[in-house]
């Protein structure tokens, strides 16, 4: 199978296709067709069940357009850039780091400084992939990946399409903490659109400009909250630590979650969610032989992140990131605390009030005033800060502080320095954040790619999607063998009954039975029911992967299908139990 | 109750609040908190069930950013404007039509031409609501409501945030028709974000800049498809026809769907969906005494729409549109057919091939060539068009066509004109579109507003939301009477069991029982379960609206709650059946 096969099947069967094809299409924008939209909902609901409901977290739904100050604080305005090189001949834009990666042995060129990338392009005589012009000597620029727009009339209120759903959670932390009655830990999830104005979108829905993220921000007290490792202790992880990646013959390391934490291989909070994630990927049909957790190399690691691992899947021979698991420390909240007027801490009450010593000053303003004039207030403020920071500075006869670059000296006796005992009932703490950040579109691509199978049935080649029943957008196809003798009415009746029981059903009466089976095989429908003229009270139930068929009583269908969906029986067991045909 | 009460409750209890409050907030952008996000999902799922699954339609999921050519075709680039007047003194922007409506008796000022609005502002001495400056003489401008951005590096590819989800469906019609195997009728739904860069956002989530739409585009063959009116024939509609609105003492007209169609009051396809809609609004708790279907006045009606009715709800004394039901004819598809290179028709096969006469030409190029030189091809093409259009033109000795503004005359004998009989197997038809377009945020505002109640319980005032169990984000609260004697463990166990049964459960052990009830009353939780020390095997079940309590066996809880949720029993029945306490 090639990626073209999958992309063609996806378009043919209603999974996804490039948008606005009537107008020539737009790179990096895809539409989910009827099967794809349902698969997406199933994947999202299954994520919600595993990462939110079972973990006791709550969900919010924030806007996709956000005002500029948010991204000044988050750092995206300054640093959310890719390296852009524009061909001077044909005008085509390229990602400079991708050019280097694609044409040299260098990996992760994204973390190489821009000047070095320019040098590499020259050294390796890299050419424009579009027209072949030499790109050596062409300058490489930083290109900000946020889509910009204006809010309201005029251009005075720039806004941006959020580059990650996370900021919609961080920026509302003060309100969300109130909903949690200021008790840590608590977790907030969001599923929604995010946008990156990629220079060169790639690989259909893998690198797109508009995508769906499912993010969890788990806010914890770093001094005392610990994950409940027991819940996932025995989950086996296939790990690719930074150390192994840097070796020439680096290998995967297999550990349970408990072992990984015990050995200090993975940060405990990150390890907890790797365990949750592993269970989830497996349940939705990611092939565990084509899956790994890869630790960020030191060059990749954001400066604020204590530990970061990507869940990666192998598709078309490449490893792609489908989830980032990061321990983000207090980076995001402290930035918003600094840039906004709101308080991004929670007040943590002590069990018992604590008596603490606190150094204070009470400067003699009748001395400071005449001595320092308009600067007297600043001098007093600096004295207060110094007392908090360094009591020893007040041990001599004189104290020196700096005000606007100038040293000011004050006799200690005029500072009113003293140490007092105060009773504190608690303290303000800045929560740390643990973040599993899932790219839903990439998970969907992986699920489809790993489900794609070719085989030969009765001498004929077929392609099918062996999707897990939990996520398959259509669960059962119902067909009349022929469109007459009441078979069509019976089949429609069965389809309606199954729909009423909550199954995703498709009814199909066009073309030969073989062709209808092939169609549902390509859609990935796990089961098909065919109504024939053998008897009125039985039907044929066929399984997609094995193409085996078994005759079952019509009235048992809803229960049988429910058992198959819940995994309480398998088709092989049904087959074995059925009388010979 | 005032709208302030509702907005404050919504913020306090986690329904919705203005976004980015830490940075002063941004007009027209709201975040749904934990309760609101779940309410929104419940409303969306209930819409999906009623308008999509039960009607046999399919859903897609298209991007929110779309390229410029789509909106050139749809007309949004040219005409999706509001009237903007900017105060020359303070610089504040206002909607000119709203100024007129708010300060005169004039309604629907939106449909008044811009010059007349300028005159009205001057005539009525209207002032800037912000600073009081006279606005007479200030020019009123058209302001396009789409958010603009750029796709990719540079500014050569403008894109817009879609102003309606519908365009994401229309523009993909050729592909979607293939999924439907080119058989009409078929319906496509989409739930997603849409954006309007409002000049002055109003009334919290009622008029916002980013909102959620649920739209259905039902594609039909106008010559033969008819709605299955029987399915909703008896649904009672409260109608406010254009004719009644134009009378001084206009009144509502009450008709069933069948009657409305029979009397020609409402277009049959629109009437069908008014019936579906009415059932839906009622099921999610819209107060039918504060609800109506209002027909568009001739001035409001888009030129392409054959009939259009708005579902309106009354909130805070105003009527707001919560859904538009439009018969859009073939306007959208024919525009995209015209502007793009794709074919937006479906080929409709005749039952029997038809033999039709067709006029053709076969021009003598050895005459046209020397005679018209480089224009010969164009002349031939014009002859062909003329033959299709007007056979009579070929009855004389000469035929005249126009090529680039110049008349060209050709002897009829050189045109090779003839009429032949051809067998046609079918024809290309441009489907018509019926569109129910729901504003999810406005539906949510209505549901909350209509559910908001104040009363006095045991001498104390309380506010509560009498939300329908179908949409209530929290279905049951579970409390231990006190946090000891094992009551808390029993209560947690019950909460876990109910969660496992699929109920939305909240557990609360903080504050007095009375305070916990009030909290859930404000959240709109229909039922609360309190674990006390009376007996280990019974609990108290309390209903929100009546505040009545009844003691029930713990083991019966899941079934009882399921019956209450499905409406298979009522709390009053439970209460009557319970032994005296």
CSV table of C-alpha atoms in Angstrom, one decimal, chain A residues 10-23 26-27 29-35 37-38 40-41 48 53 58-65 67 69-70 73 84 93 143 147-154 161-162 168 171-172 174-176 179 181 188 193 195 197-199 209-210 212 335-336 339-342 344 474 499 506 508 510 519, chain B residues 10-23 26-27 29-35 37-38 40-41 48 53 58-65 67 69-70 73 84 93 143 147-154 161-162 168 171-172 174-176 179 181 188 193 195 197-199 209-210 212 335-336 339-342 344 474 499 506 508 510 519:
chain,number,residue,atom,x,y,z
A,10,UNK,CA,-10.4,8.1,1.8
A,11,UNK,CA,-11.8,10.4,-0.9
A,12,UNK,CA,-13.8,7.6,-2.7
A,13,UNK,CA,-15.4,6.3,0.5
A,14,UNK,CA,-16.2,9.7,2.2
A,15,UNK,CA,-13.4,9.8,4.8
A,16,UNK,CA,-11.6,13.0,3.7
A,17,UNK,CA,-10.6,15.0,0.7
A,18,UNK,CA,-8.9,18.3,-0.1
A,19,UNK,CA,-11.4,21.2,0.3
A,20,UNK,CA,-12.6,23.5,-2.3
A,21,UNK,CA,-11.6,21.3,-5.2
A,22,UNK,CA,-14.0,23.1,-7.5
A,23,UNK,CA,-11.7,26.1,-7.1
A,26,UNK,CA,-6.2,25.0,-1.1
A,27,UNK,CA,-3.1,23.3,0.4
A,29,UNK,CA,-7.3,22.3,4.2
A,30,UNK,CA,-9.3,19.1,4.2
A,31,UNK,CA,-13.0,18.3,4.5
A,32,UNK,CA,-14.2,15.2,6.4
A,33,UNK,CA,-16.9,13.4,4.4
A,34,UNK,CA,-19.8,11.5,6.0
A,35,UNK,CA,-17.7,8.5,7.1
A,37,UNK,CA,-16.9,13.1,10.2
A,38,UNK,CA,-18.4,10.2,12.1
A,40,UNK,CA,-13.8,11.8,14.0
A,41,UNK,CA,-16.7,12.0,16.4
A,48,UNK,CA,-13.2,12.2,26.0
A,53,UNK,CA,-14.6,11.3,32.2
A,58,UNK,CA,-14.0,18.8,33.0
A,59,UNK,CA,-14.3,20.2,29.5
A,60,UNK,CA,-14.6,23.8,28.2
A,61,UNK,CA,-15.2,25.3,24.8
A,62,UNK,CA,-13.3,28.5,24.1
A,63,UNK,CA,-13.1,30.7,20.9
A,64,UNK,CA,-10.6,30.1,18.2
A,65,UNK,CA,-10.0,33.8,17.6
A,67,UNK,CA,-6.6,38.9,21.0
A,69,UNK,CA,-2.0,40.3,24.2
A,70,UNK,CA,-2.6,36.5,24.8
A,73,UNK,CA,2.3,36.6,26.9
A,84,UNK,CA,11.1,30.4,5.1
A,93,UNK,CA,8.0,29.3,-0.7
A,143,UNK,CA,7.8,33.3,9.2
A,147,UNK,CA,-3.1,33.3,11.0
A,148,UNK,CA,-3.7,37.0,11.7
A,149,UNK,CA,-6.9,39.0,11.4
A,150,UNK,CA,-8.6,42.1,12.8
A,151,UNK,CA,-11.3,42.1,15.4
A,152,UNK,CA,-14.0,44.8,14.8
A,153,UNK,CA,-13.7,47.7,12.3
A,154,UNK,CA,-10.2,49.1,11.7
A,161,UNK,CA,-6.4,32.1,15.1
A,162,UNK,CA,-5.2,30.1,18.1
A,168,UNK,CA,-8.0,29.1,25.6
A,171,UNK,CA,-5.9,32.4,29.8
A,172,UNK,CA,-9.1,31.5,31.7
A,174,UNK,CA,-8.5,32.4,37.3
A,175,UNK,CA,-12.1,31.6,36.4
A,176,UNK,CA,-11.5,27.9,36.0
A,179,UNK,CA,-15.1,26.5,39.4
A,181,UNK,CA,-13.1,26.0,44.4
A,188,UNK,CA,-9.5,21.0,32.1
A,193,UNK,CA,-9.9,23.7,16.0
A,195,UNK,CA,-4.4,26.7,13.1
A,197,UNK,CA,-0.2,28.8,8.6
A,198,UNK,CA,2.3,26.1,7.4
A,199,UNK,CA,4.7,27.2,4.7
A,209,UNK,CA,-3.2,24.4,8.3
A,210,UNK,CA,-6.4,23.9,10.1
A,212,UNK,CA,-8.4,19.5,15.5
A,335,UNK,CA,3.6,34.3,31.8
A,336,UNK,CA,-0.1,35.2,31.9
A,339,UNK,CA,1.5,40.0,31.4
A,340,UNK,CA,-2.1,40.4,32.6
A,341,UNK,CA,-3.7,42.2,35.6
A,342,UNK,CA,-5.1,38.9,36.9
A,344,UNK,CA,-2.9,33.1,38.1
A,474,UNK,CA,-20.6,2.3,10.0
A,499,UNK,CA,-30.8,1.9,14.0
A,506,UNK,CA,-26.1,1.5,6.2
A,508,UNK,CA,-27.6,-0.9,0.3
A,510,UNK,CA,-27.6,-1.6,-5.5
A,519,UNK,CA,-17.9,-1.3,-0.8
B,10,UNK,CA,-24.0,31.7,33.8
B,11,UNK,CA,-20.6,32.9,34.8
B,12,UNK,CA,-20.9,31.8,38.5
B,13,UNK,CA,-22.0,28.3,37.6
B,14,UNK,CA,-19.8,27.6,34.6
B,15,UNK,CA,-22.1,28.1,31.7
B,16,UNK,CA,-20.4,30.9,29.8
B,17,UNK,CA,-18.4,34.0,30.4
B,18,UNK,CA,-16.6,36.6,28.3
B,19,UNK,CA,-13.3,35.3,27.1
B,20,UNK,CA,-9.8,36.7,28.0
B,21,UNK,CA,-11.1,38.6,31.0
B,22,UNK,CA,-7.5,38.7,32.3
B,23,UNK,CA,-6.7,41.0,29.3
B,26,UNK,CA,-12.9,41.1,23.9
B,27,UNK,CA,-16.4,42.0,22.8
B,29,UNK,CA,-16.1,36.2,22.2
B,30,UNK,CA,-17.4,33.9,24.9
B,31,UNK,CA,-16.0,30.8,26.5
B,32,UNK,CA,-18.3,27.9,27.6
B,33,UNK,CA,-17.3,26.7,31.0
B,34,UNK,CA,-17.7,23.0,32.2
B,35,UNK,CA,-21.5,23.1,32.5
B,37,UNK,CA,-19.7,23.0,27.2
B,38,UNK,CA,-21.7,19.9,28.2
B,40,UNK,CA,-23.8,22.7,24.2
B,41,UNK,CA,-22.8,19.1,23.4
B,48,UNK,CA,-28.1,15.7,15.3
B,53,UNK,CA,-30.3,10.7,12.1
B,58,UNK,CA,-25.3,12.6,6.6
B,59,UNK,CA,-22.8,14.9,8.3
B,60,UNK,CA,-19.6,16.4,7.1
B,61,UNK,CA,-16.9,18.5,8.8
B,62,UNK,CA,-15.3,21.2,6.7
B,63,UNK,CA,-12.6,23.9,7.4
B,64,UNK,CA,-13.5,27.2,8.9
B,65,UNK,CA,-11.0,29.1,6.7
B,67,UNK,CA,-10.3,30.8,0.0
B,69,UNK,CA,-13.1,32.6,-4.8
B,70,UNK,CA,-15.7,30.8,-2.7
B,73,UNK,CA,-19.2,33.2,-5.9
B,84,UNK,CA,-20.8,51.4,9.9
B,93,UNK,CA,-17.8,52.5,15.7
B,143,UNK,CA,-18.4,47.3,6.4
B,147,UNK,CA,-12.8,38.1,9.2
B,148,UNK,CA,-10.0,38.2,6.6
B,149,UNK,CA,-6.6,36.5,6.8
B,150,UNK,CA,-3.8,35.3,4.5
B,151,UNK,CA,-3.2,31.7,3.6
B,152,UNK,CA,0.5,30.8,3.3
B,153,UNK,CA,3.4,33.3,3.2
B,154,UNK,CA,2.7,36.6,1.5
B,161,UNK,CA,-13.3,32.7,8.2
B,162,UNK,CA,-16.6,31.3,6.9
B,168,UNK,CA,-18.5,24.3,3.3
B,171,UNK,CA,-18.7,24.2,-2.4
B,172,UNK,CA,-18.2,20.4,-2.1
B,174,UNK,CA,-19.9,17.6,-6.7
B,175,UNK,CA,-18.1,15.2,-4.3
B,176,UNK,CA,-21.1,14.9,-1.9
B,179,UNK,CA,-21.3,9.9,-2.2
B,181,UNK,CA,-24.6,8.2,-6.0
B,188,UNK,CA,-25.9,17.0,4.4
B,193,UNK,CA,-17.9,27.4,14.0
B,195,UNK,CA,-17.7,34.0,12.3
B,197,UNK,CA,-17.0,40.5,12.6
B,198,UNK,CA,-19.9,42.4,14.2
B,199,UNK,CA,-19.5,46.1,14.5
B,209,UNK,CA,-18.4,37.4,16.6
B,210,UNK,CA,-17.6,33.6,16.8
B,212,UNK,CA,-21.7,27.7,16.4
B,335,UNK,CA,-23.4,30.4,-8.4
B,336,UNK,CA,-20.7,27.9,-7.7
B,339,UNK,CA,-17.8,30.7,-10.9
B,340,UNK,CA,-15.9,27.4,-10.7
B,341,UNK,CA,-14.8,24.8,-13.3
B,342,UNK,CA,-16.9,22.1,-11.7
B,344,UNK,CA,-22.9,21.4,-9.8
B,474,UNK,CA,-25.5,17.5,35.3
B,499,UNK,CA,-21.4,7.3,36.5
B,506,UNK,CA,-21.6,15.6,40.5
B,508,UNK,CA,-20.4,17.5,46.6
B,510,UNK,CA,-18.8,20.9,51.1
B,519,UNK,CA,-25.8,25.2,44.1
